[in-house]
Short mmCIF file of C-alpha atoms in Angstrom, two decimals:
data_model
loop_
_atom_site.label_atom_id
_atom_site.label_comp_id
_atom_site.label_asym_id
_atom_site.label_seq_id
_atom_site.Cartn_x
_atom_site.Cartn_y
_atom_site.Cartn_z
CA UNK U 1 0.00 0.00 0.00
CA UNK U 2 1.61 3.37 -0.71
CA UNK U 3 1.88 5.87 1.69
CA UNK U 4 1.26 8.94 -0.69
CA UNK U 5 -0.55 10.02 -3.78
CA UNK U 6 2.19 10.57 -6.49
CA UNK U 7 3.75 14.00 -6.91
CA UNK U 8 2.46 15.53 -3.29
CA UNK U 9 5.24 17.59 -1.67
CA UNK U 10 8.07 17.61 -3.84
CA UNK U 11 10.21 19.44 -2.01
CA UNK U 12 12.43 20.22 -4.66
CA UNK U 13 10.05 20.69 -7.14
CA UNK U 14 8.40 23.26 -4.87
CA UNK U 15 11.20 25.03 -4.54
CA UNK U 16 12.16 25.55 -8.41
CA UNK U 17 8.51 26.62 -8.53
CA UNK U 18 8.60 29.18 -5.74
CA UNK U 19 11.76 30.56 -7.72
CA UNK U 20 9.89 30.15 -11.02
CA UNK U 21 7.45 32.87 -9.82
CA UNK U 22 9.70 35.10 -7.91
CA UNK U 23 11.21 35.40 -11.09
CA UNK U 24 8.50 35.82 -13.37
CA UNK U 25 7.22 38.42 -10.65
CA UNK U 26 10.27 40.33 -10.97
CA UNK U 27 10.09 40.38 -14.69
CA UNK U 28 6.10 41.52 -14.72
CA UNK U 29 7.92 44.26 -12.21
CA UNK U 30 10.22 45.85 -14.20
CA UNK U 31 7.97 45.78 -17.36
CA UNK U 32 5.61 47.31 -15.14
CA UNK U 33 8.67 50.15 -14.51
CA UNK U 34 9.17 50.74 -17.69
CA UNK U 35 5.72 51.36 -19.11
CA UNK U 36 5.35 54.10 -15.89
CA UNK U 37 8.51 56.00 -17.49
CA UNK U 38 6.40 56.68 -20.29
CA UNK U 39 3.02 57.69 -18.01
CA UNK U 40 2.86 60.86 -15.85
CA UNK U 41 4.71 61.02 -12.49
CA UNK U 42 4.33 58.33 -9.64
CA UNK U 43 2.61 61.36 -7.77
CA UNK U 44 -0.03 61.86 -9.82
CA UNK U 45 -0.88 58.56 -10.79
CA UNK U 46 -1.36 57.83 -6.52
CA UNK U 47 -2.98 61.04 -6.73
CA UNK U 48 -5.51 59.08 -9.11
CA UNK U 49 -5.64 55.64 -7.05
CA UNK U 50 -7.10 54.41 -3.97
CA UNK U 51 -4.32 54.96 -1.23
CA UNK U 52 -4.12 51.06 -0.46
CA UNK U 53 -1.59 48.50 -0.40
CA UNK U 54 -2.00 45.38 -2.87
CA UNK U 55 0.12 42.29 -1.53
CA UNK U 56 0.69 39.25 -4.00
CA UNK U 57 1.16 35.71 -2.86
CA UNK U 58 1.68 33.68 -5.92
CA UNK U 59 3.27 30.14 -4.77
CA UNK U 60 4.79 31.58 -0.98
CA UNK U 61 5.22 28.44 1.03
CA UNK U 62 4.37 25.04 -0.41
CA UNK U 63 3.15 24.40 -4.57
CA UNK U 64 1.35 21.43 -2.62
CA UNK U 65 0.84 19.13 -6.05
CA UNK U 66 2.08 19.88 -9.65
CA UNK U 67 3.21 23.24 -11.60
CA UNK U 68 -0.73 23.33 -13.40
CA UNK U 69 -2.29 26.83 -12.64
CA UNK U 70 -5.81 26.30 -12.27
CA UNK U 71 -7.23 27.47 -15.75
CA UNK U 72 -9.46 30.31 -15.88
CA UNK U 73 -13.01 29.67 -16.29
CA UNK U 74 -16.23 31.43 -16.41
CA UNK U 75 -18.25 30.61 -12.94
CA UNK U 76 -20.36 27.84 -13.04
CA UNK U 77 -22.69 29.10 -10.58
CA UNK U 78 -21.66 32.65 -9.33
CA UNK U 79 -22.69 32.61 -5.66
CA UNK U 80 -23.40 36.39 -6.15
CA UNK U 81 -23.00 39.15 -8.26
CA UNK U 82 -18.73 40.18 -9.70
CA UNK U 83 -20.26 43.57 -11.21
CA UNK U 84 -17.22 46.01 -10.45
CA UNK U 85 -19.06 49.17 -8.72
CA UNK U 86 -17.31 51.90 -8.27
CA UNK U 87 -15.36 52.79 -5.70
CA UNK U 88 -15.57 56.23 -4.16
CA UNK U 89 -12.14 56.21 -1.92
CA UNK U 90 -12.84 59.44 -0.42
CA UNK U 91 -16.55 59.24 1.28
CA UNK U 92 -17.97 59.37 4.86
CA UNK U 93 -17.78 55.95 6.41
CA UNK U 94 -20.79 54.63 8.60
CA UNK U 95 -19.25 51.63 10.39
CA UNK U 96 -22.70 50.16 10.72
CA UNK U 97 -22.71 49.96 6.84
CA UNK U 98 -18.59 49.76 6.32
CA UNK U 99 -19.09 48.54 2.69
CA UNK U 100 -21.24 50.92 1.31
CA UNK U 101 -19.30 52.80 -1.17
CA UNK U 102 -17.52 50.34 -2.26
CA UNK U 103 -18.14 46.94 -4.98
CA UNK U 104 -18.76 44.46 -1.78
CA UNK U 105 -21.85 46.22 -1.06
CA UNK U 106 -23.45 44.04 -3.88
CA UNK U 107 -21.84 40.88 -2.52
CA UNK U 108 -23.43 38.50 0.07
CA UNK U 109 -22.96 38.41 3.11
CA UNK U 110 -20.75 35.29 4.46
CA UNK U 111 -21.26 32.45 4.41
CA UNK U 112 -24.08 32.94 1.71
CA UNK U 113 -21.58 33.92 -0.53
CA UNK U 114 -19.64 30.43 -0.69
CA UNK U 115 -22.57 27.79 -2.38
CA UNK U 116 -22.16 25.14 -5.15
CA UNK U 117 -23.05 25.38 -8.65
CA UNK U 118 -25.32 22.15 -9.42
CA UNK U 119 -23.62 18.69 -9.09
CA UNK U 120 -22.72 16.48 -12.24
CA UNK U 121 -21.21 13.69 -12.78
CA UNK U 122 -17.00 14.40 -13.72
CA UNK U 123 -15.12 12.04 -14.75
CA UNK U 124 -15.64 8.70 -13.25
CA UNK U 125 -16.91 10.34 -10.36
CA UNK U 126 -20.94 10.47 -9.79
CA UNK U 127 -23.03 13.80 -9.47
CA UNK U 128 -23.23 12.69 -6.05
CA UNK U 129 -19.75 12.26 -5.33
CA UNK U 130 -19.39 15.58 -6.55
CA UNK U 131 -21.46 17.75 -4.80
CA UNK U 132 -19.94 16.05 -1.60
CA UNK U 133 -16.82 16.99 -2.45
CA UNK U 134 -17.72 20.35 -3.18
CA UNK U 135 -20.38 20.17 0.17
CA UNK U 136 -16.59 19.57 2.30
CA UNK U 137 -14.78 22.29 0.55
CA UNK U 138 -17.44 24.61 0.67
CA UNK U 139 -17.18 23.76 5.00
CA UNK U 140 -13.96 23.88 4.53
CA UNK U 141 -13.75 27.81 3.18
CA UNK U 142 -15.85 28.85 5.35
CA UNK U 143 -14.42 27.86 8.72
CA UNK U 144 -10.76 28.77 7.03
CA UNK U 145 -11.83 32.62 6.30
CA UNK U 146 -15.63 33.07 7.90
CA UNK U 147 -15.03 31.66 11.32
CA UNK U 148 -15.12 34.07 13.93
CA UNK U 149 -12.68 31.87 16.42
CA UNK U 150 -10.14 30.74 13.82
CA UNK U 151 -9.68 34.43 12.37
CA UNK U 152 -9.84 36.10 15.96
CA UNK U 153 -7.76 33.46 17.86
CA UNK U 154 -5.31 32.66 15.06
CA UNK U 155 -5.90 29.15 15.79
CA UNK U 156 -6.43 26.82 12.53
CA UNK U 157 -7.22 23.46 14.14
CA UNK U 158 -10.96 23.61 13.35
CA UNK U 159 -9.76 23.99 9.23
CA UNK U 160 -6.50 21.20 10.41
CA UNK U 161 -9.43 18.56 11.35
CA UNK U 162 -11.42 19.06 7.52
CA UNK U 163 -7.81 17.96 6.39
CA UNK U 164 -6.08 14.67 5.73
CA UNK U 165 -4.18 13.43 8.71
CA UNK U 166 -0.83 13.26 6.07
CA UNK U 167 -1.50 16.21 5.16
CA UNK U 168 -1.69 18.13 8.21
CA UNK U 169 1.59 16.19 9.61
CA UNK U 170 3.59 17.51 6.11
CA UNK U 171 1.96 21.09 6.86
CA UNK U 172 3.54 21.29 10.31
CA UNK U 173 6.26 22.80 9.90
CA UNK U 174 4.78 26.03 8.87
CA UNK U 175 1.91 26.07 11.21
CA UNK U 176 5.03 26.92 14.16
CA UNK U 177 4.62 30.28 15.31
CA UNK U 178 6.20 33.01 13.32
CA UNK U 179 5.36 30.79 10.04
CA UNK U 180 2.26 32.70 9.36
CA UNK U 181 3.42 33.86 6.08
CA UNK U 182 4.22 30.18 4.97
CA UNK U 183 0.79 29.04 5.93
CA UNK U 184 -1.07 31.72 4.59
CA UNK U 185 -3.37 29.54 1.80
CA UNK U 186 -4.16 27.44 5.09
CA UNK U 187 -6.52 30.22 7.03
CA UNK U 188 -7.06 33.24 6.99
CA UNK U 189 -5.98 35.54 10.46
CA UNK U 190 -6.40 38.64 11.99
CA UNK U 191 -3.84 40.91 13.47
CA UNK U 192 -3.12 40.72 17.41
CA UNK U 193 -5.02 44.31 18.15
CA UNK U 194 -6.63 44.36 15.03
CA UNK U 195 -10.60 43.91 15.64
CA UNK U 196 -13.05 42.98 13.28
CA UNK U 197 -16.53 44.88 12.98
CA UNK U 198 -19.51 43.20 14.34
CA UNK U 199 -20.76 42.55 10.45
CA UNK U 200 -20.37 39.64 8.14
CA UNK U 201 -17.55 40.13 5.88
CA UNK U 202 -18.81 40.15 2.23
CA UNK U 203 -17.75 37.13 0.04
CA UNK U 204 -18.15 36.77 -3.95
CA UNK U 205 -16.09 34.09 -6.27
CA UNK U 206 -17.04 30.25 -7.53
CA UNK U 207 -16.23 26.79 -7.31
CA UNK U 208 -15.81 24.39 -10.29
CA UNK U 209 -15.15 20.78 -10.10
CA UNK U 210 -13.14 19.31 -12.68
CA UNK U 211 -10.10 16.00 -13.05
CA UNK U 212 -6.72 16.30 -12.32
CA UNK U 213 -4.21 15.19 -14.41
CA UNK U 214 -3.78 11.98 -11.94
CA UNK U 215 -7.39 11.29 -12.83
CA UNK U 216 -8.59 12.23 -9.33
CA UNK U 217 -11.36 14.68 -8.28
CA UNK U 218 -10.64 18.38 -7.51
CA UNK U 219 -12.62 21.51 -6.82
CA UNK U 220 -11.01 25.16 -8.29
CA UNK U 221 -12.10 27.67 -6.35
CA UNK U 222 -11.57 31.65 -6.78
CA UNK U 223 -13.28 33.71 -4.41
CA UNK U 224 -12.32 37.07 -3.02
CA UNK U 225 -13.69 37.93 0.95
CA UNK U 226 -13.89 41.67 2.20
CA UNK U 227 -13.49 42.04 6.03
CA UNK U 228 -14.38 45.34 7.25
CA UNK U 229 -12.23 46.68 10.47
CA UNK U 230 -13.04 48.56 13.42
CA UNK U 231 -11.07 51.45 14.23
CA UNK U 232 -9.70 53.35 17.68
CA UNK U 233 -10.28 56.92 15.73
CA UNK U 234 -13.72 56.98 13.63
CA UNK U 235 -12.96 60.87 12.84
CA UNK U 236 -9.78 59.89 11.13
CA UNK U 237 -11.15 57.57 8.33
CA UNK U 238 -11.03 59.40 5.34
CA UNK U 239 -13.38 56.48 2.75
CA UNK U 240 -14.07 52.96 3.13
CA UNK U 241 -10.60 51.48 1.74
CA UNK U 242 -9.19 52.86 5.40
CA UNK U 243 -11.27 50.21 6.91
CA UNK U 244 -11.80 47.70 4.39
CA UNK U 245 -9.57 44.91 3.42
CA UNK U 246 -9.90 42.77 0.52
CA UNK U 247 -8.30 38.83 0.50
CA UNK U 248 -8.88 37.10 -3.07
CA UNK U 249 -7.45 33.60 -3.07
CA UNK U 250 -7.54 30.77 -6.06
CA UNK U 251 -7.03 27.14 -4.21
CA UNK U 252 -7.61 24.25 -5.61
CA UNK U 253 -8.57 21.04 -3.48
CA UNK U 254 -8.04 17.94 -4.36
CA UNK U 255 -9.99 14.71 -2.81
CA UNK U 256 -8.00 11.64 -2.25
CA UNK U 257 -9.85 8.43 -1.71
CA UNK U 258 -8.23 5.65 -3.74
CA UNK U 259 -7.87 2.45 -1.19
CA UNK U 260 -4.11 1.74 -2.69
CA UNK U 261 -3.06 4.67 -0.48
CA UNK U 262 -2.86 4.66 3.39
CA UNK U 263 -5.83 5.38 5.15
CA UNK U 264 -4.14 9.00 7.03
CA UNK U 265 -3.53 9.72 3.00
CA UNK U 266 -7.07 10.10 2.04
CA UNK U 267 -8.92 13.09 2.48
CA UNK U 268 -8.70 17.05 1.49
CA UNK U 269 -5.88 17.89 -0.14
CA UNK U 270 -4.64 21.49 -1.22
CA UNK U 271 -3.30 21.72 -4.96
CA UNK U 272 -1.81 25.15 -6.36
CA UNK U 273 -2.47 28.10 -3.83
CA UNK U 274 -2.49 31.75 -5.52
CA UNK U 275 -3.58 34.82 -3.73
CA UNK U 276 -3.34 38.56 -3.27
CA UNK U 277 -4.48 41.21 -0.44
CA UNK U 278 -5.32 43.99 -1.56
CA UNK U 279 -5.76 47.55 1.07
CA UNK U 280 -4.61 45.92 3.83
CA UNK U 281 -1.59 46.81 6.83
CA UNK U 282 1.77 46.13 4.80
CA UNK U 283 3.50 44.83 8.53
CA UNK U 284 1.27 42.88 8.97
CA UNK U 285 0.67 41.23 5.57
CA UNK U 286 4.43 40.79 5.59
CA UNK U 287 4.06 38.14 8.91
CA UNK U 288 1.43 36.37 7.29
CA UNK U 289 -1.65 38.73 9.29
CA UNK U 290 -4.34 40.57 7.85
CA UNK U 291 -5.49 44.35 9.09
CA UNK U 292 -6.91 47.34 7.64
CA UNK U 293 -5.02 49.73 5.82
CA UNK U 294 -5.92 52.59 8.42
CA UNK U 295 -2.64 51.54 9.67
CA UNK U 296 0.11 51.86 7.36
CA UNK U 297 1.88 54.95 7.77
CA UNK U 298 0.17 57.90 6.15
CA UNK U 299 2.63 60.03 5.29
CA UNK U 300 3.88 57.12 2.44
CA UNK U 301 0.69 55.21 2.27
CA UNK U 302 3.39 51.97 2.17
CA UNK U 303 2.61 51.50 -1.72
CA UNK U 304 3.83 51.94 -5.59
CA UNK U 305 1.23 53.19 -8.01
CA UNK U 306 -0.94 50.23 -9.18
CA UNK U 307 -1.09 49.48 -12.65
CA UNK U 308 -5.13 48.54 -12.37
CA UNK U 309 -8.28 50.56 -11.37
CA UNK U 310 -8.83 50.15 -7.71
CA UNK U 311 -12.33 48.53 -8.58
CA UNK U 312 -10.66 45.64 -10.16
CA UNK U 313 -9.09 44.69 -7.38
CA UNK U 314 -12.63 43.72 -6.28
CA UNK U 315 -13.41 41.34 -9.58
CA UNK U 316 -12.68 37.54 -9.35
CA UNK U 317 -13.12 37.51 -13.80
CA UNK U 318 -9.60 39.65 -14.10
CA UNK U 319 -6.39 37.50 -13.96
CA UNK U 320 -5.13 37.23 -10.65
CA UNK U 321 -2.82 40.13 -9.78
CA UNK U 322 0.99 40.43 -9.47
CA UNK U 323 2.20 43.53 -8.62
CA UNK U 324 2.66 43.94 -4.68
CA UNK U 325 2.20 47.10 -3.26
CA UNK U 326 3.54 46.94 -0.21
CA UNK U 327 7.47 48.28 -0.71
#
C-alpha cells in the first residue's frame, strides 16, 4: 500500500517553482517600470488611485501538487454578483454599513456567498460524489476565512481537522509560530489588536469541479472575501478602503480516496495556492496577518502606483494580480 498520492510535496520541485514565480514576478515588475517612465509622475498617478496596499502571494510556502495553474473559467454558478461598482475612496464611512461605497456592497454576506453550482457527474466520479466533495470544501472555506474563532484566535485546528491526517503532519512545519506567512493559503488571520466589525464580511467568487491530471477529483475555487475593520479613531477615516480589506485567493482542493493509499492519506488535499491582499496593513501582511489599511503609515501610504483601477481589485473575472504594493 503506498503511503502517498504521487507528486504531493516535492520538495524540490516546490522550490524551483517558488523561484519560477519570484522570477516571473520580478520580470512583470520591471515591465511594469518601464511602461510608468512613459506615463505621468508616480505622484499623480497615486494622486488618481485608492491609497491602499495590494500584496501578491503567488506560490509563498508550499506548490502542494504539480506546476498546473488552475485554468481560468467562467463561474459555473456565481454565488453572487462580480459587477465592479465603483469605488468612491474618499466618502464618509458609517461603520454600521462599512461597505457601502464600495463593490462588496453588492456581494453577500458570508457564508451565503460560498454555495455550489449544481452537481454532475466528472469524470468517473458520480453527481453525487461531486457535490460532496464540493459540500466539504465549501465547509472547509468557510471555517478557514468566515469563522469568527479561527480568524480572531489565530488558531487553525478547526480547518487542520477538515484535512487529511498526512496532510496536516507535512503542513507542520509552517503552522510553528512566526510561520504565518508560509501558511497563509491554510486560514485566513487577523492581526493581534486588530478587531473585526460586528458585520459579516462580504464574500463573492465560484467553485468548479473538474479532473486532475492523476485522474482524481478536484474543486477550483476563486473567491475574493472583504473584512471590514473597526477602528480606535472613527474621525480619522477618510473612505471605506481605510477600513476595508480585501483577501482574493484561487485554491484548488483535491480529494484523495483511492484504497491503494494509506488510510491518514485520504482526504482534502490542497493543490496550487495563488492569492493577493489587496488595502490591507503592509507589517502585517508581511508576517502572514491581515489588518486594515488605516494603519500603514500615512505620510507614504506603504505603496507603488498600481497598474489597475482600484475597482478591479474587487473582480474575481480579471487574472489574478501580481504587482505587490507593499514596498
Amino acid at each position: 500500500m503506498a503511503d502517498l498520492p504521487p507528486d504531493l510535496f516535492d520538495a524540490d520541485w516546490a522550490r524551483e517553482a517558488e523561484r519560477r514565480a519570484l522570477r516571473d514576478h520580478r520580470r512583470a515588475t520591471r515591465a511594469r517600470k518601464a511602461r510608468e517612465s512613459t506615463r505621468p509622475s508616480r505622484g499623480a498617478l497615486l494622486s488618481a488611485l485608492s491609497f491602499s496596499a495590494v500584496v501578491a502571494l503567488v506560490l509563498t510556502g508550499f506548490t502542494l501538487l504539480d506546476g498546473t495553474a488552475p485554468t481560468a473559467s467562467a463561474p459555473a454558478a456565481s454565488a453572487t454578483s462580480t459587477s465592479t461598482a465603483p469605488l468612491r475612496t474618499r466618502a464618509e464611512v458609517d461603520l454600521t454599513r462599512p461597505f457601502a461605497d464600495t463593490p462588496a456592497a453588492m456581494w453577500r454576506e458570508g457564508a451565503g456567498g460560498i454555495q455550489a453550482p449544481p452537481a454532475h457527474p466528472v469524470g468517473p466520479y458520480s453527481a453525487e460524489q461531486v457535490g460532496q466533495f464540493m459540500e466539504r470544501v465549501r465547509r472547509l472555506i468557510i471555517t478557514a476565512r468566515l469563522d469568527r474563532t479561527v480568524l480572531e484566535t489565530r488558531d487553525p485546528r478547526p480547518v487542520l481537522d477538515q484535512l487529511a491526517p498526512a496532510l496536516v503532519e507535512k503542513l507542520r512545519p509552517d503552522l510553528a509560530p512566526g510561520k504565518e506567512k508560509e501558511s497563509w493559503y491554510v486560514a485566513e488571520r487577523i492581526a493581534e489588536g486588530a478587531r473585526l466589525l460586528p458585520v459579516q464580511p462580504r464574500v463573492t467568487g465560484w467553485m468548479t469541479p473538474t479532473v486532475d491530471e492523476h485522474g482524481g477529483l478536484a474543486i477550483r475555487t476563486n473567491y475574493l472575501v472583504a473584512y471590514a475593520f473597526d477602528v480606535p479613531d472613527p474621525e480619522k477615516i477618510e473612505g471605506p478602503m481605510d477600513i476595508v480589506a480585501v483577501v482574493r485567493q484561487e485554491i484548488e482542493y483535491r480529494w484523495i480516496d483511492d484504497p491503494k493509499y494509506a488510510a491518514d492519506a485520504r482526504g482534502v488535499w490542497f493543490g496550487e495556492a495563488r492569492g493577493f491582499s489587496y488595502s490591507v496593513d503592509c507589517a502585517q501582511s508581511e508576517r502572514g496577518f491581515l489588518a486594515p489599511d488605516y494603519d500603514n503609515p500615512r505620510e507614504t501610504g506603504g505603496m507603488v502606483a498600481h497598474t489597475r483601477r482600484s475597482e478591479e481589485y474587487f473582480d474575481p473575472t480579471i487574472p489574478l494580480p501580481t504587482e505587490d504594493g507593499c514596498r
